[in-house]
Coordinates of C-alpha atoms in Angstrom, one line a residue:
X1 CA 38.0 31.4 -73.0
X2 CA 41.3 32.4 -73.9
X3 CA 43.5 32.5 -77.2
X4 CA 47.0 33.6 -78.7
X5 CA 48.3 35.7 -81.1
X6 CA 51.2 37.5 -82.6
X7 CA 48.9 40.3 -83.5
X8 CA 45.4 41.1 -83.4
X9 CA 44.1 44.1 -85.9
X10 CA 40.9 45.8 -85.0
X11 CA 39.0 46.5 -88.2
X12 CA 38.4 44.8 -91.8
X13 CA 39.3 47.2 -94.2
X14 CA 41.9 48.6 -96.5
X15 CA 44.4 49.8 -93.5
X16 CA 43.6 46.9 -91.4
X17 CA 43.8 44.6 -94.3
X18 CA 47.4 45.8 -95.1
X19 CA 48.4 45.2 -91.2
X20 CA 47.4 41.8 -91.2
X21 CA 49.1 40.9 -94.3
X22 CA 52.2 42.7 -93.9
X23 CA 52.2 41.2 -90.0
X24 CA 52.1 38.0 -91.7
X25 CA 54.8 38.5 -94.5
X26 CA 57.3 39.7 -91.7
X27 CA 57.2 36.9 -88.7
X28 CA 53.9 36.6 -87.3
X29 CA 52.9 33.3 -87.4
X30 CA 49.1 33.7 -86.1
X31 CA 47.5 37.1 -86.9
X32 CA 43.9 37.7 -86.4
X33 CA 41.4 40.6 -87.5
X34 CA 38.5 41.4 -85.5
X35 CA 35.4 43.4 -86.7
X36 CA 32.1 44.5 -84.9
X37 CA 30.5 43.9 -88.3
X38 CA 28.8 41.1 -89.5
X39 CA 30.8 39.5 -92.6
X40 CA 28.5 41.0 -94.7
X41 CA 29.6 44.3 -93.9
X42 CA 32.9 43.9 -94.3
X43 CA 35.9 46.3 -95.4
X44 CA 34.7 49.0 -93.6
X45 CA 34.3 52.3 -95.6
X46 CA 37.3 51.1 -97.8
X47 CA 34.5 49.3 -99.5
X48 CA 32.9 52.2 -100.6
X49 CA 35.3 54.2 -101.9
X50 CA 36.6 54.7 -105.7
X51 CA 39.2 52.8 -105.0
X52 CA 41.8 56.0 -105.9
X53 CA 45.7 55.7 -104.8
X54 CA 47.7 58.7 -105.1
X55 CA 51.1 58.0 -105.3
X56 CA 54.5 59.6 -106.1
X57 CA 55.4 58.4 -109.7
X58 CA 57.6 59.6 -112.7
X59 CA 55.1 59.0 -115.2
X60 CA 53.3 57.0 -117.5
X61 CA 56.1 53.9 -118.0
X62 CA 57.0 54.6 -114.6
X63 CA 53.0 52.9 -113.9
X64 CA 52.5 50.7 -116.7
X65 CA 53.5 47.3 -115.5
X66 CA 51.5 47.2 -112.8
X67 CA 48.3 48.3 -114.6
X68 CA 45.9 46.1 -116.8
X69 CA 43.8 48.4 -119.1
X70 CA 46.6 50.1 -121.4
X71 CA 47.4 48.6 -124.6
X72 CA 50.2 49.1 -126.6
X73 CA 48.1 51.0 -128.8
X74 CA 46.9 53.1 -126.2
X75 CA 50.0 54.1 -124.8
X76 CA 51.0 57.3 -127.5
X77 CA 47.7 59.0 -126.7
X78 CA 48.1 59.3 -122.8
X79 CA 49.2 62.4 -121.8
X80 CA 50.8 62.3 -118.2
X81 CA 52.5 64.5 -115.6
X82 CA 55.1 62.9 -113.1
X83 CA 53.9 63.7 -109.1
X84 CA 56.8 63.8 -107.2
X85 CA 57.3 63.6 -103.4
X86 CA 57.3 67.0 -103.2
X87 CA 53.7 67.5 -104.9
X88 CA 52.3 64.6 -102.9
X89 CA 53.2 66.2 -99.5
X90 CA 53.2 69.4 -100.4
X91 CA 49.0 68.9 -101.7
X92 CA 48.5 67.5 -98.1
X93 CA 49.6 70.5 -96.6
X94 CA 48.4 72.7 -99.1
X95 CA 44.9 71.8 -98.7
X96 CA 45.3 71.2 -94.8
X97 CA 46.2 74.7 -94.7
X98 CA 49.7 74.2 -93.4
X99 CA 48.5 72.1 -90.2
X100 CA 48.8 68.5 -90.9
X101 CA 52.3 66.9 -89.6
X102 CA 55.0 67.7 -91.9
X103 CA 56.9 64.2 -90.9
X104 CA 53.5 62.6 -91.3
X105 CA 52.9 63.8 -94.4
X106 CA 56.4 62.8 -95.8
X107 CA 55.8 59.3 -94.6
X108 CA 52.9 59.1 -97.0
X109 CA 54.7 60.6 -99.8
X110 CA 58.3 58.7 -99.3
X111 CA 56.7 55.3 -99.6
X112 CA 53.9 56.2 -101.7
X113 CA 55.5 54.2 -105.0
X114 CA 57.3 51.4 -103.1
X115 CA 53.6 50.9 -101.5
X116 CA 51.8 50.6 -104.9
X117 CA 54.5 48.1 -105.8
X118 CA 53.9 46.1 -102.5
X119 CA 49.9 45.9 -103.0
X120 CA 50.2 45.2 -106.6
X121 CA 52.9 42.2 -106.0
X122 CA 52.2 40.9 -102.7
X123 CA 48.8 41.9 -102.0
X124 CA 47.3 41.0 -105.5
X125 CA 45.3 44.4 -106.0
X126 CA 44.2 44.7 -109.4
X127 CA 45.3 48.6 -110.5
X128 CA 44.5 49.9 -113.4
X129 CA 44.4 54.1 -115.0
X130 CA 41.7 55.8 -113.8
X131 CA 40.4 56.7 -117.3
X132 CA 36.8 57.0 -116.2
X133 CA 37.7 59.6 -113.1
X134 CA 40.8 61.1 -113.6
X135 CA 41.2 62.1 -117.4
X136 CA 39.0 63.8 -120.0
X137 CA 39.4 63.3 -123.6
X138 CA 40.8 66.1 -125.1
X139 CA 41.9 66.7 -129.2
X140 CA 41.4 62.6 -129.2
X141 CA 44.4 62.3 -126.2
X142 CA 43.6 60.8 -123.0
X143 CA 44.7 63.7 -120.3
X144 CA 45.2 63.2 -116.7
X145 CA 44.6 65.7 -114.0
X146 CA 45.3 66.6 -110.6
X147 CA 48.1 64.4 -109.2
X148 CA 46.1 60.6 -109.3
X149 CA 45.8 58.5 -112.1
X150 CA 45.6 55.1 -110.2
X151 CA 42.5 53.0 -108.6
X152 CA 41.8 49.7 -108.1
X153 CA 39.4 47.4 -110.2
X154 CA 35.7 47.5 -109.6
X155 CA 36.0 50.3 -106.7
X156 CA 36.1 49.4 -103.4
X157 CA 34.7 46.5 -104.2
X158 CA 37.4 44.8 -105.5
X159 CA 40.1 46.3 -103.0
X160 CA 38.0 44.4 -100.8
X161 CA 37.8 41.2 -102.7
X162 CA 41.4 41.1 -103.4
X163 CA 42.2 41.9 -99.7
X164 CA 39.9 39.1 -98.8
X165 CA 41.4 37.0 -100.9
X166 CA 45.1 37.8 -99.6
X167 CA 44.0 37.2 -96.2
X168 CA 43.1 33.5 -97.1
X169 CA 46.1 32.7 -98.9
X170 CA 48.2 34.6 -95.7
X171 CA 45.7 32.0 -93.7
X172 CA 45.1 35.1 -91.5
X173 CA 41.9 34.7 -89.3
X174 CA 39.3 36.8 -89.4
X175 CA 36.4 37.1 -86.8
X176 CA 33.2 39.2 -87.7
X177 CA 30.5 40.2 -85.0
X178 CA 33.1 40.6 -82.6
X179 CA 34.2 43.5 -80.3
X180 CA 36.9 44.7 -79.3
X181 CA 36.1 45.8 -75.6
X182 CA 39.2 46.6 -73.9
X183 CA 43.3 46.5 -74.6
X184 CA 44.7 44.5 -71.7
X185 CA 48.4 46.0 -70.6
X186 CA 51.3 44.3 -68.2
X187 CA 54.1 46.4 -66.9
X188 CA 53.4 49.0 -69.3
X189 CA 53.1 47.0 -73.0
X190 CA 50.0 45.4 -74.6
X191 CA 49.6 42.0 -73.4
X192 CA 45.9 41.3 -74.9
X193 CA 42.6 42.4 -76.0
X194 CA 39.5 41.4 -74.5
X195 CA 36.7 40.9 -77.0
X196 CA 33.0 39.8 -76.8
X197 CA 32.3 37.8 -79.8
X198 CA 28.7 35.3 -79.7
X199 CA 27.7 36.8 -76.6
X200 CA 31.0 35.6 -74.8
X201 CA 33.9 37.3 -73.6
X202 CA 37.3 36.1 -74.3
X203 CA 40.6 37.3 -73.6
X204 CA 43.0 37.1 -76.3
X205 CA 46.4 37.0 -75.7
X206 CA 49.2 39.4 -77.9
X207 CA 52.0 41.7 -77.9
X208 CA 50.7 44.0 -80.8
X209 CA 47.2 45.5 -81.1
X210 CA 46.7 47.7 -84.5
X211 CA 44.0 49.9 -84.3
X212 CA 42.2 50.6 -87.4
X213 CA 38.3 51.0 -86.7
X214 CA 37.8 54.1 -88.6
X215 CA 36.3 57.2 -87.4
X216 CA 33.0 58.5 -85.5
X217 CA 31.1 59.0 -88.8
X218 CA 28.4 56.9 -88.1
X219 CA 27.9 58.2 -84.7
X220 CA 25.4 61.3 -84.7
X221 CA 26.2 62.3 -81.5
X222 CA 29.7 62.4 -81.6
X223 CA 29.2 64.3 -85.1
X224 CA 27.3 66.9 -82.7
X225 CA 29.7 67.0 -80.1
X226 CA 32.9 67.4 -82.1
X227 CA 31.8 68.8 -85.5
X228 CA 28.4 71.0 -84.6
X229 CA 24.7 70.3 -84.3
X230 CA 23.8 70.1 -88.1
X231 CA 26.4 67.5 -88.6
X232 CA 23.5 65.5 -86.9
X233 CA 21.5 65.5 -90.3
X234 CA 24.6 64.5 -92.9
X235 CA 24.4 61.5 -94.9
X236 CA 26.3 58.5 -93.5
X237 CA 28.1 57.4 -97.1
X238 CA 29.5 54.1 -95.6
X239 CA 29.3 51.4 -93.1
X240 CA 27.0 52.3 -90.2
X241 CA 29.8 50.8 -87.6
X242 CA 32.5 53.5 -87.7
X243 CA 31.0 54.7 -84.5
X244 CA 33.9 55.9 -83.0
X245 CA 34.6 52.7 -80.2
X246 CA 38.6 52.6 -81.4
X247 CA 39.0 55.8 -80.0
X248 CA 37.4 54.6 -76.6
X249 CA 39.8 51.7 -76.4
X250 CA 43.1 54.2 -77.0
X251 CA 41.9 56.9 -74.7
X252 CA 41.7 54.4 -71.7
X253 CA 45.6 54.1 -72.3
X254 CA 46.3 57.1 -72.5
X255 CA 46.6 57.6 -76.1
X256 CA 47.6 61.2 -77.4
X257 CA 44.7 62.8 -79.6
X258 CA 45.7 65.0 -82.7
X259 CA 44.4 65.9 -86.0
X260 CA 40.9 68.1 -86.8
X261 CA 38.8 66.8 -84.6
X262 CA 36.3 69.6 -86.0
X263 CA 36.8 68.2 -89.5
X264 CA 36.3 65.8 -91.7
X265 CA 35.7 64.5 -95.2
X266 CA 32.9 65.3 -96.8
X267 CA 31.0 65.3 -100.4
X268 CA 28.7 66.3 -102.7
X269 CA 26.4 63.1 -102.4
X270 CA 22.9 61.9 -103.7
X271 CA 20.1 63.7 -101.9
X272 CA 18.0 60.8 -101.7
X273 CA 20.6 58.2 -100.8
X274 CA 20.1 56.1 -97.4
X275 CA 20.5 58.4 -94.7
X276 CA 22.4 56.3 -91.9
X277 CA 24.6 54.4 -93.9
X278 CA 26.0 53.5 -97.9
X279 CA 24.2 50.9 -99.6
X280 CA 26.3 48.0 -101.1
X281 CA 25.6 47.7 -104.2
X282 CA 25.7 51.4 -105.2
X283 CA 28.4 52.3 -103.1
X284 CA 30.1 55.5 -104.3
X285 CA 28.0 55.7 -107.0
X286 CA 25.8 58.2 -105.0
X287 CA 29.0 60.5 -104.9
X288 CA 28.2 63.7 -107.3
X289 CA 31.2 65.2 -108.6
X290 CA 30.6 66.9 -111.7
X291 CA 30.0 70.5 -110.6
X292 CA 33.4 71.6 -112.2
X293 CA 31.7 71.3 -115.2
X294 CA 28.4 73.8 -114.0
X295 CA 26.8 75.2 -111.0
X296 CA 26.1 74.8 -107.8
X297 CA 22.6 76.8 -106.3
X298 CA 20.8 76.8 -102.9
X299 CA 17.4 76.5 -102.2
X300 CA 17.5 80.2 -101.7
X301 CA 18.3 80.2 -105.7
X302 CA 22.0 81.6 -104.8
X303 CA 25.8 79.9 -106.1
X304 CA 27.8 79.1 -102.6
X305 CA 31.3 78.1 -104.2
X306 CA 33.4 78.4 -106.9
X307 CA 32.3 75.5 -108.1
X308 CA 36.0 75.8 -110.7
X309 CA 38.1 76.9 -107.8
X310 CA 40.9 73.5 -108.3
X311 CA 40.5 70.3 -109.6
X312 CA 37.9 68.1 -108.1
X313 CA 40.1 66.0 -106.2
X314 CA 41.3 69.0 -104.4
X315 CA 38.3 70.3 -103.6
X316 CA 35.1 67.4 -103.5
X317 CA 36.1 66.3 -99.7
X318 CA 35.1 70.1 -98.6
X319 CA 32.8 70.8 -100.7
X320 CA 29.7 68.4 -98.7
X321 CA 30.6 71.0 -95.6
X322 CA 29.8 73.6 -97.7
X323 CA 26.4 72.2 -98.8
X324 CA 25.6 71.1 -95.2
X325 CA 25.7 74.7 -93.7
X326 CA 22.8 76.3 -97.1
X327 CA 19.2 76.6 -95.8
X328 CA 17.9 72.6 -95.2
X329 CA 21.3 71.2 -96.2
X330 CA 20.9 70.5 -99.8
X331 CA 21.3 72.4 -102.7
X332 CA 21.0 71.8 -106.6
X333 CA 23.6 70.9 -109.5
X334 CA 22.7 72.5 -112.8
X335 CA 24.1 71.5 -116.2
X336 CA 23.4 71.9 -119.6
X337 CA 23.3 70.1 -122.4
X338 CA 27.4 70.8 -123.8
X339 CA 28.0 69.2 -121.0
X340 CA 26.1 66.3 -119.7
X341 CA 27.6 64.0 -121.9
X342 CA 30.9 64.8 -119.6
X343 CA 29.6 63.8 -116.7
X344 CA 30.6 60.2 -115.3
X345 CA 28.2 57.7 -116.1
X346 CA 28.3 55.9 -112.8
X347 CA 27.7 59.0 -111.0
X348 CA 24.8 60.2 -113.3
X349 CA 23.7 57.6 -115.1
X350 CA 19.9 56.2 -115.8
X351 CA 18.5 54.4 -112.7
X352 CA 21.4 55.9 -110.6
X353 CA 20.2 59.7 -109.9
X354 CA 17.2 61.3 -110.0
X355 CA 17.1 63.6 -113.0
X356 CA 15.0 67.2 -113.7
X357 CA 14.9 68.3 -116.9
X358 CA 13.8 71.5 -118.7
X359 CA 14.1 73.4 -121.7
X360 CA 14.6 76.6 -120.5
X361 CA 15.6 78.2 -117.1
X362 CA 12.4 79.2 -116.1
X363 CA 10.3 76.3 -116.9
X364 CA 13.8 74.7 -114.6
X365 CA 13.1 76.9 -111.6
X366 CA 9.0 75.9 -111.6
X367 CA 10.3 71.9 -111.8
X368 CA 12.5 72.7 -108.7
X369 CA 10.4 73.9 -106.6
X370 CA 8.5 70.9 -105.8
X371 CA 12.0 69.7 -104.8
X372 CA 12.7 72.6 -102.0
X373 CA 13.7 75.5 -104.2
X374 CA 12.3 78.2 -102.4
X375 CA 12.8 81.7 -104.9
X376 CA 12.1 80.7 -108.6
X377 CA 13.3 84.5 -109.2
X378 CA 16.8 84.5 -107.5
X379 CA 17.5 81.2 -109.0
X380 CA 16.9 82.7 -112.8
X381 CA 18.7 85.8 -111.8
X382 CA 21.4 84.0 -110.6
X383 CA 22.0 81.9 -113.8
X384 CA 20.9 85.1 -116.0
X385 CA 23.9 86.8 -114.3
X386 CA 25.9 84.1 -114.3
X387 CA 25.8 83.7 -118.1
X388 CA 26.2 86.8 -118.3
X389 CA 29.5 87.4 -116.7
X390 CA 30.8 84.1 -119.1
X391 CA 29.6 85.6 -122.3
X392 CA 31.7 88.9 -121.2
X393 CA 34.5 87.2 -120.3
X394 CA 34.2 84.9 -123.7
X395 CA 33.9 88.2 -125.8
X396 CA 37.2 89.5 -124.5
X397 CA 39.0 86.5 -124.8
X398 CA 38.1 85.2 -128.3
X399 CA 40.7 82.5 -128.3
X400 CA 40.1 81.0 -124.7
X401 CA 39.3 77.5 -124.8
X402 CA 37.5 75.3 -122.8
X403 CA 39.3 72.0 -121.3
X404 CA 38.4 70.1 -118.7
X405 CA 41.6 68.3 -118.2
X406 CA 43.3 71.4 -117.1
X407 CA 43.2 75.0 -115.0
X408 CA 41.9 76.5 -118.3
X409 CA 41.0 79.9 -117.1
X410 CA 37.5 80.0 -118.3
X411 CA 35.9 82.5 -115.8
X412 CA 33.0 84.8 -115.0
X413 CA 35.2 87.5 -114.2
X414 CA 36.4 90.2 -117.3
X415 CA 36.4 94.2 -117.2
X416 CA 33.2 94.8 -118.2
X417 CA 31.5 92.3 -115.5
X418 CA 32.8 90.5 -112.1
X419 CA 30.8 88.1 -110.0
X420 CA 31.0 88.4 -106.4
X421 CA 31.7 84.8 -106.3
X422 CA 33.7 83.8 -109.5
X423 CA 33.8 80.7 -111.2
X424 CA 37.2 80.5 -111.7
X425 CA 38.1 77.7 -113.9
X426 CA 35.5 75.6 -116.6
X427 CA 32.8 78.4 -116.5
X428 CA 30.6 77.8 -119.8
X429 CA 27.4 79.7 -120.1
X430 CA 24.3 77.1 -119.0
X431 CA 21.5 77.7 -122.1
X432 CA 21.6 74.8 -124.1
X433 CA 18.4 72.9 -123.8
X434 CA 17.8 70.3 -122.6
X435 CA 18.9 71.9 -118.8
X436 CA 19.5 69.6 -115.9
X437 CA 19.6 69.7 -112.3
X438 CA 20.0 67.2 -109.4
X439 CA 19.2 67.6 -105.8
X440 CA 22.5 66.7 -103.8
X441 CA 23.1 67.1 -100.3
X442 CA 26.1 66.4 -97.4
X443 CA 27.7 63.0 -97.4
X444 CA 30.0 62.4 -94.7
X445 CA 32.6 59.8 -95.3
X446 CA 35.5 60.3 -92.6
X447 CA 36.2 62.4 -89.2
X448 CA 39.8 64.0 -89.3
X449 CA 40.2 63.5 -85.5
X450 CA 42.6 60.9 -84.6
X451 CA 45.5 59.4 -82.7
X452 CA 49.2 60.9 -82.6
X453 CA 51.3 58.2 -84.0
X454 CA 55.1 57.6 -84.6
X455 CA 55.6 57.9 -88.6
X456 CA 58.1 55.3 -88.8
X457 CA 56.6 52.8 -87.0
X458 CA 52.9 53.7 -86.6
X459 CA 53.1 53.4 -82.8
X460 CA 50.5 55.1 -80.9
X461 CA 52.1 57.7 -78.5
X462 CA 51.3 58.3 -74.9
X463 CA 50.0 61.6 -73.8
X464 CA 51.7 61.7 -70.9
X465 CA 55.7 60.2 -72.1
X466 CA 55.2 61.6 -75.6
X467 CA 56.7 58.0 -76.7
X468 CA 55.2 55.3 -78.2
X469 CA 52.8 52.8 -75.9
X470 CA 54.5 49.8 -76.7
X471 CA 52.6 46.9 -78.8
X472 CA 50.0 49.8 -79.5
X473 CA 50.0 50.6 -83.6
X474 CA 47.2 52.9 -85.6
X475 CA 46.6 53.0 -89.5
X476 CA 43.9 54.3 -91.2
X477 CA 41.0 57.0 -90.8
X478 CA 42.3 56.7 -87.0
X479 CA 45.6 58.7 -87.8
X480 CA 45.1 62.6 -87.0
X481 CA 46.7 63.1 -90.3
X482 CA 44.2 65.5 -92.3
X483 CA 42.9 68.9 -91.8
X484 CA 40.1 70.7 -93.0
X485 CA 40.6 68.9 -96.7
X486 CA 42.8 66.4 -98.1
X487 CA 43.8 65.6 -101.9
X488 CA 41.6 62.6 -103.5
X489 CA 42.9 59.4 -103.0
X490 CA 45.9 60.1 -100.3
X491 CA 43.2 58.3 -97.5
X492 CA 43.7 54.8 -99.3
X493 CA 47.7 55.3 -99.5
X494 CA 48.1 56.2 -96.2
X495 CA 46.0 53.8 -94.5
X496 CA 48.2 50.9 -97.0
X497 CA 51.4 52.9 -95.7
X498 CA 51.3 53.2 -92.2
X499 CA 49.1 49.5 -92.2
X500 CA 52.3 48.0 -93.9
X501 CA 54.4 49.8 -91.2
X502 CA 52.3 48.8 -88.1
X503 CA 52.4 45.2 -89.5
X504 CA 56.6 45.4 -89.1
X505 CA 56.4 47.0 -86.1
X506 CA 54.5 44.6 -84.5
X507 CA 56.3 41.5 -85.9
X508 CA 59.7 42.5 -84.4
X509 CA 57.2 41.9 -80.7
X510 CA 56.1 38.6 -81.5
X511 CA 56.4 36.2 -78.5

């Protein structure tokens, strides 16, 4: 069995979604997307996400036409910063440590807003202000924080659905339960991509292949091997078929490896959340990032972070690492009641989170232990000092003020009393009954490890020629592009960039 294309992607989400359409848009005539999943499963991890885009903008007006949940009214109480280019690549690297491809991260930046304007227009995804994630109400304003402000309607769910619907109108074909087993090559280019789809191989014919399979997530060996043997026991947040095959089908030609293969992106996520993979209907609801507004304790009864250290989309993709490596991989949040009523509602809602309440802190520690707290008396001293160190810090500095929307400089640490491990930012004592805590644990979303790619035209390069394998493209979690941490939201916008560029790329080859 044999068939043509102009361009076959490999993967169903947001990145491979973008290839496909913008293959389309450009000259392909017949472009097909491939998945291993069944049609069920579709969109990969995009699906699960918040649907968050960072992007370069120059504030508010600059975004309004192309969201739909700001009213005229609305629009004097929204208080928001411009991100420029500079920010945008500059919190890639900053987070990364300095280690993540400078020319990479440009790429991302540079066509960051032209990239919003291209989904939005051509695409069809429904943006709107991040009200409910990325801004706290503050002296009745509406303030946004920490670079992002943008995300899609309904989540990943419906950057899926609108994908899906833009693939139908592109009349781009898409074939579930199907794999991709091996990228077919004639005097040195891609000439095809042999897949097994209803228990029968068939050779497809095409000048462009655009890997974008995601990572090795799902695979708990290859978690072992690259990241360490407790990675074995993280909490799969997404699909269950990132399991690392696109990197089989590069390394066979050669493909150049880059990135942090000893990394990846991981969160603070629902202890008792499916283990092996997300569940559908929940999907990043399970995701539990409120501990800027309290504390974070082990079962030993100890803090681990500084739980204020930066904003939460700076610092939520490391933060699961950090739970992973405490005694049995979980730990517990612990709020109280100034500020539970802060907390997203999707994350810790009724129904969505198991909830342990108490009036005081040691009635708190006795609940715990039945969930895995192992030293009721640490855990009270720990809190004990902990409020502590904010009352002295609160007592020198009478006319501090608490804001979540901001790097307020509420802290633990004054001249009468320093915690080994500050809070930095947000640090309000935790005494007002009723007290709170929820058992949370690693989830793993995406491996940093990926493919070296050309920025311009998101052509795999060769190992050995360090140039691009011609007709070979990457997008997505496949691109080494992260290290160590990344800033929220930057995943989705590169995977839409360098998707967008692999689709050009591979309609100047078309037969």
């Amino acid at each position: 069995m044999e068939a043509s294309f102009d361009c076959v992607v490999i993967g169903s989400g947001n990145a491979g979604s973008c290839a496909a359409l913008s293959a389309a848009e450009t000259g392909c005539d017949k472009v097909l997307i491939v998945d291993i999943c069944p049609p069920e499963w579709a969109g990969g991890n995009s699906y699960f996400t918040a649907g968050a885009f960072r992007t370069v903008h120059s504030g508010l007006q600059d975004l309004l036409p192309i969201v739909n949940n700001v009213s005229a009214e609305q629009v004097a109480s929204i208080d928001m910063d411009k991100y420029t280019c500079e920010d945008f690549q500059g919190d890639i690297m900053r987070l990364g440590d300095g280690k993540p491809d400078p020319d990479l991260a440009g790429a991302v930046a540079d066509a960051s807003r032209d990239t919003i304007t291209w989904l939005a227009d051509s695409v069809g995804l429904p943006f709107m202000l991040s009200f409910h994630r990325q801004a706290y109400a503050v002296g009745g304003r509406q303030r946004f924080w920490g670079g992002m402000v943008l995300c899609t309607e309904d989540g990943g769910k419906g950057l899926i659905a609108a994908h899906q619907r833009a693939l139908a109108k592109g009349k781009v074909d898409v074939w579930f339960n199907c794999r991709a087993v091996e990228i077919t090559m004639e005097n040195g280019a891609v000439s095809g991509l042999i897949v097994e789809k209803d228990g029968h191989k068939m050779s497809l014919r095409t000048p462009a292949v655009v890997l974008a399979a995601g990572g090795f997530e799902a695979n708990p060996l290859l978690r072992a091997e690259h990241l360490g043997g407790e990675w074995e026991r993280a909490i799969v947040r997404g699909t269950p078929y990132n399991q690392g095959g696109g990197f089989a089908l590069a390394a066979a030609l050669g493909a150049r490896q880059t990135g942090d293969w000893a990394g990846c992106h991981s969160t603070c996520w629902d202890a008792d959340a499916p283990t092996d993979a997300g569940q559908r209907d929940l999907t990043n609801q399970f995701t539990k990032s409120g501990y800027p507004l309290g504390i974070m304790v082990n079962t030993a009864g100890k803090r681990f972070v500084d739980e204020g250290e930066d904003y939460r989309n700076y610092t939520y993709a490391k933060f699961g690492r950090a739970i992973l490596m405490q005694p049995e991989g979980h730990i517990f949040q612990i709020y109280d009641q100034k500020v539970i009523g802060s907390l997203r509602q999707e994350e810790y809602g009724d129904g969505i989170v198991r909830k342990i309440f108490a009036d005081s802190i040691e009635e708190l520690a006795d609940k715990l232990v039945d969930s895995g707290l192992k030293s009721k008396q640490e855990f009270v001293e720990t809190v004990r000092q902990f409020n502590d160190a904010v009352r002295n810090y609160q007592a020198e500095h009478p006319d501090a003020t608490w804001n979540p929307a901001i790097k307020d400089g509420m802290s633990t640490q004054s001249s009468e009393k320093q915690l080994a491990l500050p809070k930095t930012n947000w640090a309000l004592t935790i005494d007002k009954a009723p007290l709170m805590a929820v058992k949370v644990a690693c989830g793993v979303t995406f491996t940093f490890g990926g493919l070296a790619i050309d920025p311009e035209t998101a052509g795999v390069l060769s190992e050995k020629t360090s140039t691009v394998i011609p007709g070979l493209f990457c997008a997505g979690e496949m691109v080494g592009l992260f290290h160590k941490n990344y800033p929220g939201g930057s995943g989705l916008m590169a995977g839409a960039v360098f998707g967008r560029r692999a689709g050009r790329a591979a309609a100047a080859l078309k037969y």
